[in-house]
Short mmCIF file of C-alpha atoms in Angstrom, two decimals:
data_model
loop_
_atom_site.label_atom_id
_atom_site.label_comp_id
_atom_site.label_asym_id
_atom_site.label_seq_id
_atom_site.Cartn_x
_atom_site.Cartn_y
_atom_site.Cartn_z
CA MET A 992 1.56 168.71 43.87
CA SER A 993 3.56 171.75 44.95
CA ILE A 994 7.25 172.28 44.21
CA ASP A 995 9.61 172.27 47.17
CA ILE A 996 12.68 174.48 47.03
CA THR A 997 15.73 173.51 49.03
CA GLN A 998 19.31 174.71 49.22
CA PHE A 999 21.77 172.26 47.80
CA ASP A 1000 24.31 170.63 50.16
CA ALA A 1001 27.70 171.56 48.75
CA ASP A 1002 29.59 169.39 51.24
CA ASP A 1003 28.22 166.12 49.86
CA ARG A 1004 30.34 164.91 46.91
CA ILE A 1005 27.53 162.67 45.63
CA ASP A 1006 25.15 165.61 45.65
CA ARG A 1007 27.71 167.71 43.75
CA GLU A 1008 27.88 165.07 41.03
CA GLN A 1009 24.09 164.97 40.89
CA TRP A 1010 23.97 168.76 40.56
CA ASP A 1011 26.31 168.64 37.57
CA ASP A 1012 24.28 165.80 36.06
CA HIS A 1013 21.20 168.02 36.35
CA VAL A 1014 23.06 170.87 34.64
CA ARG A 1015 24.14 168.60 31.77
CA THR A 1016 20.58 167.42 31.10
CA SER A 1017 18.87 170.81 31.42
CA ARG A 1018 17.99 172.84 28.34
CA GLY A 1019 19.11 175.88 30.30
CA GLY A 1020 22.25 174.41 31.84
CA THR A 1021 25.64 175.87 30.94
CA LEU A 1022 29.25 175.47 31.98
CA PHE A 1023 28.68 178.37 34.36
CA HIS A 1024 26.03 176.38 36.28
CA THR A 1025 28.45 173.56 37.17
CA PHE A 1026 29.32 173.44 40.83
CA ASP A 1027 33.09 173.83 40.65
CA MET A 1028 32.56 176.93 38.52
CA LEU A 1029 29.95 178.33 40.92
CA GLU A 1030 32.31 177.96 43.88
CA LEU A 1031 35.13 179.60 41.93
CA ILE A 1032 32.86 182.53 41.03
CA GLU A 1033 31.73 182.81 44.66
CA ARG A 1034 35.31 183.18 45.90
CA HIS A 1035 36.32 185.85 43.42
CA ALA A 1036 33.05 187.81 43.36
CA SER A 1037 33.16 188.24 47.16
CA ALA A 1038 29.63 186.87 47.19
CA ASP A 1039 27.62 184.23 49.00
CA LEU A 1040 26.29 181.39 46.83
CA TYR A 1041 22.76 180.04 47.25
CA PRO A 1042 22.37 176.95 45.02
CA PHE A 1043 18.62 176.35 44.94
CA ILE A 1044 17.09 173.14 43.63
CA GLY A 1045 13.40 172.36 43.23
CA TYR A 1046 11.58 169.03 43.61
CA LYS A 1047 8.12 167.84 42.72
CA GLY A 1048 7.90 164.89 45.05
CA GLN A 1049 11.18 163.06 44.40
CA GLU A 1050 11.63 164.44 40.87
CA PRO A 1051 14.03 167.37 40.40
CA VAL A 1052 12.44 170.14 38.35
CA GLY A 1053 15.25 172.70 38.17
CA VAL A 1054 18.37 174.28 39.63
CA PHE A 1055 18.88 178.01 40.15
CA PRO A 1056 22.20 179.36 41.52
CA VAL A 1057 21.95 182.83 43.09
CA PHE A 1058 24.67 185.06 44.57
CA GLU A 1059 24.22 187.58 47.38
CA LEU A 1060 26.28 190.75 47.40
CA SER A 1061 26.03 193.06 50.39
CA LYS A 1062 27.21 196.65 50.85
CA GLY A 1063 26.46 198.78 53.86
CA GLY A 1064 23.93 196.31 55.15
CA ILE A 1065 21.96 196.35 51.87
CA SER A 1066 21.78 193.07 49.98
CA ALA A 1067 21.36 192.42 46.27
CA ALA A 1068 20.78 189.11 44.48
CA PHE A 1069 22.42 188.23 41.17
CA SER A 1070 22.58 185.30 38.79
CA PRO A 1071 25.30 185.68 37.52
CA PRO A 1072 27.14 188.19 39.75
CA PRO A 1073 28.53 191.37 38.20
CA ARG A 1074 32.15 192.13 37.24
CA MET A 1075 33.05 188.51 36.49
CA GLY A 1076 32.49 188.35 32.74
CA ILE A 1077 29.92 185.54 33.06
CA PRO A 1078 27.38 186.00 30.25
CA SER A 1079 24.36 184.22 31.71
CA MET A 1080 23.08 181.90 34.39
CA GLY A 1081 19.60 181.91 35.96
CA PRO A 1082 17.21 178.97 36.28
CA ALA A 1083 17.93 175.66 34.54
CA PRO A 1084 14.69 173.62 34.21
CA LEU A 1085 14.74 169.83 34.39
CA ASN A 1086 12.64 166.92 33.14
CA ASP A 1087 10.16 169.03 31.18
CA GLY A 1088 10.88 167.89 27.63
CA HIS A 1089 8.03 165.38 27.66
CA LEU A 1090 5.44 167.79 29.05
CA LYS A 1091 2.80 169.53 27.02
CA ARG A 1092 2.87 173.31 26.89
CA ARG A 1093 0.38 173.92 29.72
CA LYS A 1094 2.11 171.64 32.22
CA ALA A 1095 5.61 172.78 31.24
CA GLU A 1096 4.68 176.44 31.73
CA ARG A 1097 2.98 175.74 35.04
CA ARG A 1098 6.01 173.81 36.30
CA LEU A 1099 8.45 176.55 35.27
CA ARG A 1100 6.27 179.24 36.87
CA ARG A 1101 5.98 177.39 40.16
CA PHE A 1102 9.69 176.59 40.22
CA VAL A 1103 10.74 180.19 39.59
CA GLU A 1104 8.19 181.57 42.04
CA GLY A 1105 9.37 179.11 44.70
CA CYS A 1106 12.98 180.18 44.16
CA LEU A 1107 12.03 183.86 44.34
CA GLU A 1108 10.26 183.24 47.64
CA SER A 1109 13.37 181.50 48.98
CA ILE A 1110 15.55 184.39 47.79
CA ASP A 1111 13.31 186.87 49.58
CA GLU A 1112 13.37 184.80 52.77
CA ARG A 1113 17.11 184.08 52.88
CA ILE A 1114 18.58 187.18 51.24
CA GLY A 1115 15.88 189.85 51.34
CA PRO A 1116 17.42 191.72 48.39
CA ARG A 1117 16.64 195.35 47.65
CA TYR A 1118 17.73 194.74 44.08
CA SER A 1119 17.76 191.55 41.98
CA ARG A 1120 19.09 190.84 38.52
CA VAL A 1121 19.07 187.60 36.52
CA CYS A 1122 20.35 186.89 33.02
CA THR A 1123 18.84 183.67 31.69
CA SER A 1124 20.65 181.30 29.36
CA VAL A 1125 19.54 181.03 25.75
CA GLY A 1126 17.86 177.72 26.61
CA VAL A 1127 15.31 179.52 28.81
CA ASP A 1128 13.16 181.56 26.46
CA ASP A 1129 10.24 182.43 28.77
CA PRO A 1130 10.73 185.40 31.14
CA ARG A 1131 7.07 185.56 32.17
CA PRO A 1132 7.50 183.81 35.55
CA PHE A 1133 9.68 186.79 36.45
CA THR A 1134 7.50 189.53 34.94
CA TRP A 1135 4.48 188.07 36.76
CA ASN A 1136 6.47 188.68 39.95
CA GLU A 1137 7.21 192.37 39.39
CA PHE A 1138 10.43 191.99 37.44
CA ASP A 1139 11.17 194.07 34.36
CA ALA A 1140 12.38 191.93 31.43
CA SER A 1141 14.51 193.04 28.51
CA PRO A 1142 15.51 190.81 25.59
CA ARG A 1143 19.24 190.48 25.05
CA HIS A 1144 21.12 188.73 22.28
CA THR A 1145 24.17 186.65 21.55
CA TYR A 1146 25.65 185.03 18.46
CA VAL A 1147 25.77 181.23 18.38
CA LEU A 1148 27.68 179.50 15.59
CA ALA A 1149 27.08 175.81 14.81
CA ILE A 1150 30.57 174.38 14.30
CA ASP A 1151 29.75 170.64 14.02
CA ARG A 1152 29.98 170.84 10.24
CA ASP A 1153 32.54 170.12 7.57
CA PRO A 1154 35.20 172.83 8.00
CA GLU A 1155 35.11 173.79 4.33
CA ASP A 1156 31.30 174.13 4.35
CA LEU A 1157 31.56 176.15 7.54
CA LYS A 1158 34.15 178.45 6.05
CA GLN A 1159 32.08 178.96 2.91
CA SER A 1160 29.21 180.18 5.09
CA PHE A 1161 31.34 183.08 6.34
CA SER A 1162 31.32 186.45 4.64
CA LYS A 1163 33.67 186.91 1.71
CA SER A 1164 35.57 189.63 3.56
CA LEU A 1165 36.35 187.09 6.31
CA ARG A 1166 37.07 184.05 4.10
CA ARG A 1167 39.80 185.78 2.15
CA TYR A 1168 42.00 185.90 5.25
CA LEU A 1169 41.58 182.28 6.30
CA ASP A 1170 43.77 180.81 3.57
CA PRO A 1171 46.91 182.95 3.75
CA ASP A 1172 49.48 182.70 1.00
CA GLU A 1173 52.87 181.21 1.70
CA ASP A 1174 54.51 184.51 2.60
CA ASP A 1175 51.78 185.45 5.09
CA ALA A 1176 51.67 181.95 6.54
CA GLU A 1177 55.30 182.31 7.51
CA ARG A 1178 54.56 185.55 9.37
CA PHE A 1179 52.13 184.28 12.00
CA ARG A 1180 51.86 181.55 14.62
CA ILE A 1181 48.81 180.63 16.67
CA GLU A 1182 49.05 178.50 19.80
CA GLU A 1183 47.05 177.45 22.81
CA ARG A 1184 49.23 178.26 25.79
CA GLY A 1185 49.01 178.55 29.59
CA THR A 1186 49.05 181.12 32.35
CA GLU A 1187 51.43 183.47 30.58
CA ALA A 1188 48.91 183.73 27.74
CA ILE A 1189 46.11 184.52 30.19
CA GLU A 1190 48.22 187.31 31.70
CA PHE A 1191 49.02 188.70 28.24
CA ILE A 1192 45.36 188.69 27.15
CA HIS A 1193 44.17 190.23 30.42
CA GLU A 1194 46.74 193.00 30.15
CA GLN A 1195 45.83 193.66 26.53
CA VAL A 1196 42.09 193.80 27.26
CA THR A 1197 42.64 196.04 30.28
CA ALA A 1198 44.63 198.49 28.18
CA ARG A 1199 41.98 198.44 25.47
CA TYR A 1200 39.26 199.28 27.99
CA GLU A 1201 41.32 202.08 29.52
CA ALA A 1202 41.82 203.61 26.07
CA GLN A 1203 38.01 203.80 25.85
CA ASP A 1204 37.66 205.29 29.37
CA ARG A 1205 36.17 202.04 30.60
CA THR A 1206 37.22 199.48 33.23
CA TYR A 1207 37.76 195.79 32.61
CA THR A 1208 36.54 194.26 35.84
CA VAL A 1209 37.21 190.52 35.44
CA PRO A 1210 39.87 189.64 38.03
CA LEU A 1211 43.07 188.14 36.64
CA GLU A 1212 43.18 185.88 39.71
CA PHE A 1213 39.79 184.43 38.77
CA LEU A 1214 40.99 183.49 35.29
CA LEU A 1215 44.26 182.04 36.57
CA GLU A 1216 42.51 179.92 39.18
CA ALA A 1217 39.96 178.76 36.61
CA TYR A 1218 42.82 177.57 34.41
CA GLU A 1219 44.77 175.94 37.21
CA THR A 1220 42.00 174.28 39.26
CA LEU A 1221 39.09 173.46 36.96
CA PRO A 1222 39.24 170.31 34.84
CA ALA A 1223 41.72 170.63 31.97
CA GLY A 1224 40.33 172.48 28.98
CA ARG A 1225 37.61 174.43 30.78
CA LEU A 1226 39.51 177.66 30.03
CA ARG A 1227 41.59 177.83 26.88
CA PRO A 1228 43.93 180.78 26.15
CA TYR A 1229 44.89 181.20 22.50
CA VAL A 1230 47.53 183.70 21.40
CA GLY A 1231 48.71 184.79 17.98
CA ALA A 1232 52.18 186.06 17.13
CA VAL A 1233 53.04 188.10 14.05
CA ASP A 1234 56.68 188.30 12.96
CA GLY A 1235 57.67 186.66 16.24
CA ASP A 1236 55.87 189.09 18.57
CA LEU A 1237 52.61 188.38 20.41
CA ALA A 1238 49.91 190.49 18.78
CA SER A 1239 46.56 189.29 20.12
CA GLY A 1240 44.85 186.58 22.10
CA ILE A 1241 41.43 185.17 22.90
CA LEU A 1242 40.14 183.37 26.00
CA VAL A 1243 37.35 180.81 25.63
CA PHE A 1244 35.53 178.79 28.26
CA GLU A 1245 34.56 175.27 27.20
CA GLY A 1246 31.58 173.17 28.28
CA PRO A 1247 30.53 169.71 27.06
CA SER A 1248 28.94 171.00 23.85
CA THR A 1249 29.59 174.75 23.72
CA ILE A 1250 32.60 177.03 23.83
CA TYR A 1251 32.08 180.61 25.04
CA TYR A 1252 34.07 183.62 23.96
CA SER A 1253 35.28 185.31 27.15
CA ALA A 1254 37.76 188.07 26.31
CA GLY A 1255 40.37 189.26 23.85
CA GLY A 1256 40.49 189.82 20.16
CA GLY A 1257 40.65 193.59 20.34
CA LYS A 1258 42.34 195.66 17.67
CA PRO A 1259 45.99 194.55 17.62
CA ASP A 1260 48.80 196.92 16.77
CA VAL A 1261 49.63 195.04 13.57
CA ASP A 1262 48.38 195.28 10.02
CA PHE A 1263 47.52 191.61 9.88
CA PRO A 1264 44.19 189.68 10.29
CA ILE A 1265 45.42 187.78 13.34
CA ASN A 1266 42.03 187.83 15.11
CA ASP A 1267 40.30 186.18 12.15
CA LEU A 1268 42.89 183.42 12.23
CA LEU A 1269 42.59 183.07 16.01
CA HIS A 1270 38.84 182.52 15.82
CA TRP A 1271 39.25 180.08 12.93
CA ARG A 1272 41.83 178.05 14.86
CA ILE A 1273 39.58 178.04 17.96
CA ILE A 1274 36.63 176.84 15.86
CA ARG A 1275 38.55 174.03 14.17
CA ASP A 1276 40.16 172.80 17.39
CA ALA A 1277 36.82 172.79 19.22
CA ARG A 1278 35.12 170.95 16.37
CA ASP A 1279 37.82 168.29 16.47
CA ARG A 1280 37.08 167.81 20.19
CA GLY A 1281 33.39 167.23 19.45
CA ILE A 1282 32.12 170.68 20.44
CA GLU A 1283 28.91 171.66 18.65
CA ARG A 1284 28.56 175.43 19.17
CA TYR A 1285 30.61 178.57 19.58
CA ASP A 1286 28.88 181.31 21.59
CA LEU A 1287 30.60 184.38 20.18
CA CYS A 1288 28.79 186.89 22.42
CA GLY A 1289 28.94 190.54 21.35
CA ALA A 1290 25.51 190.74 19.73
CA ASN A 1291 24.32 193.55 22.00
CA THR A 1292 26.96 196.03 20.86
CA LYS A 1293 26.60 197.56 17.41
CA ARG A 1294 30.33 198.04 16.92
CA ILE A 1295 31.11 194.41 17.77
CA CYS A 1296 28.19 193.06 15.71
CA THR A 1297 29.78 194.42 12.57
CA TYR A 1298 32.70 192.06 13.05
CA LYS A 1299 31.17 188.95 14.59
CA SER A 1300 28.26 188.78 12.14
CA LYS A 1301 30.87 187.97 9.47
CA PHE A 1302 30.91 184.42 10.85
CA ASN A 1303 27.24 184.05 9.84
CA PRO A 1304 26.12 182.89 13.30
CA ASP A 1305 22.55 182.46 14.48
CA LEU A 1306 21.11 185.25 16.61
CA ALA A 1307 19.96 183.81 19.95
CA THR A 1308 17.84 185.56 22.56
CA TYR A 1309 18.12 185.50 26.33
CA TYR A 1310 16.55 187.76 28.95
CA GLU A 1311 17.76 190.23 31.52
CA VAL A 1312 15.24 190.56 34.35
CA GLU A 1313 15.47 193.08 37.17
CA ARG A 1314 13.53 194.03 40.26
CA GLY A 1315 14.31 196.71 42.82
CA THR A 1316 12.95 199.45 45.02
CA PRO A 1317 13.28 203.09 43.90
CA VAL A 1318 16.12 203.71 46.36
CA MET A 1319 18.12 201.03 44.58
CA ASN A 1320 18.07 202.75 41.19
CA ALA A 1321 21.62 203.90 41.90
CA VAL A 1322 22.69 200.28 42.39
CA SER A 1323 21.21 199.34 39.04
CA SER A 1324 22.88 202.26 37.28
CA LEU A 1325 26.24 201.49 38.90
CA TYR A 1326 26.00 197.84 37.94
CA ARG A 1327 25.24 198.70 34.33
CA ARG A 1328 28.35 200.89 34.17
CA LEU A 1329 30.55 198.15 35.59
CA ARG A 1330 29.38 195.05 33.74
#
């Protein structure tokens, strides 16, 4: 039986709940696949959302949100869109855990190929880019359809452990800062705050990028709306003060089982390990809420790896897949500079 690809009806509240149920049960589903998040991204990315869903008969076999960006009459397809700080998206397979390898691979291939056909029909992109989630470890349905695939990496830390055992798994150079003496403990304060913390972190990250001749492209308005309109706790801004002055902050997105580092934690202008203590507070708070994993990101950048590997996380692989005509090489190069 073939797989039918249809575009999801965003106006039907029952369908929206079903979409999010699919995301929760998929091995490739993430917070960024949920429908409220997709609509928020669509508004701030100046893109058009195509939420594809595939069926084998009456059984859903996967969801695949895709965004169209158009400039000068030339369209490109992305999942996730650029400049938004979203780490991954792509296809989220469904109901394949019971299948043997041959049938599971055939279903995934047909689902992805069906979505690619729909993308070509409805968008007609000259350039396409998809970053899969770590739950989707097979890029071949894309490479068999003229995409180039590159492995990418992230750090994932299991935090559903005893806090002391978790801390002992960290590097010695990190552990020594997590139990400050009485004098140091009086110097710092870490809190989860609101919109003013988001503005502080965004300003700090922007300045850090500018100092490196780079541009931080995530819109402040996107982060503020995420905090104000998504369900409580989806975006959590943590800030740390040293000697009464804000020194650093970290933004994390939170899904049902995973928190995702988003931004912050650059080098503060204080001689104090405030970022180590920020991460440790984020980890402990999330664990207390029943969160299982912390996606630390940063595993593709050598400079950042040196720091984040101190938490002894697992190295997880996802895939960047791209397809485009030669005239769109400039689009690809521009995107890579901006992301």
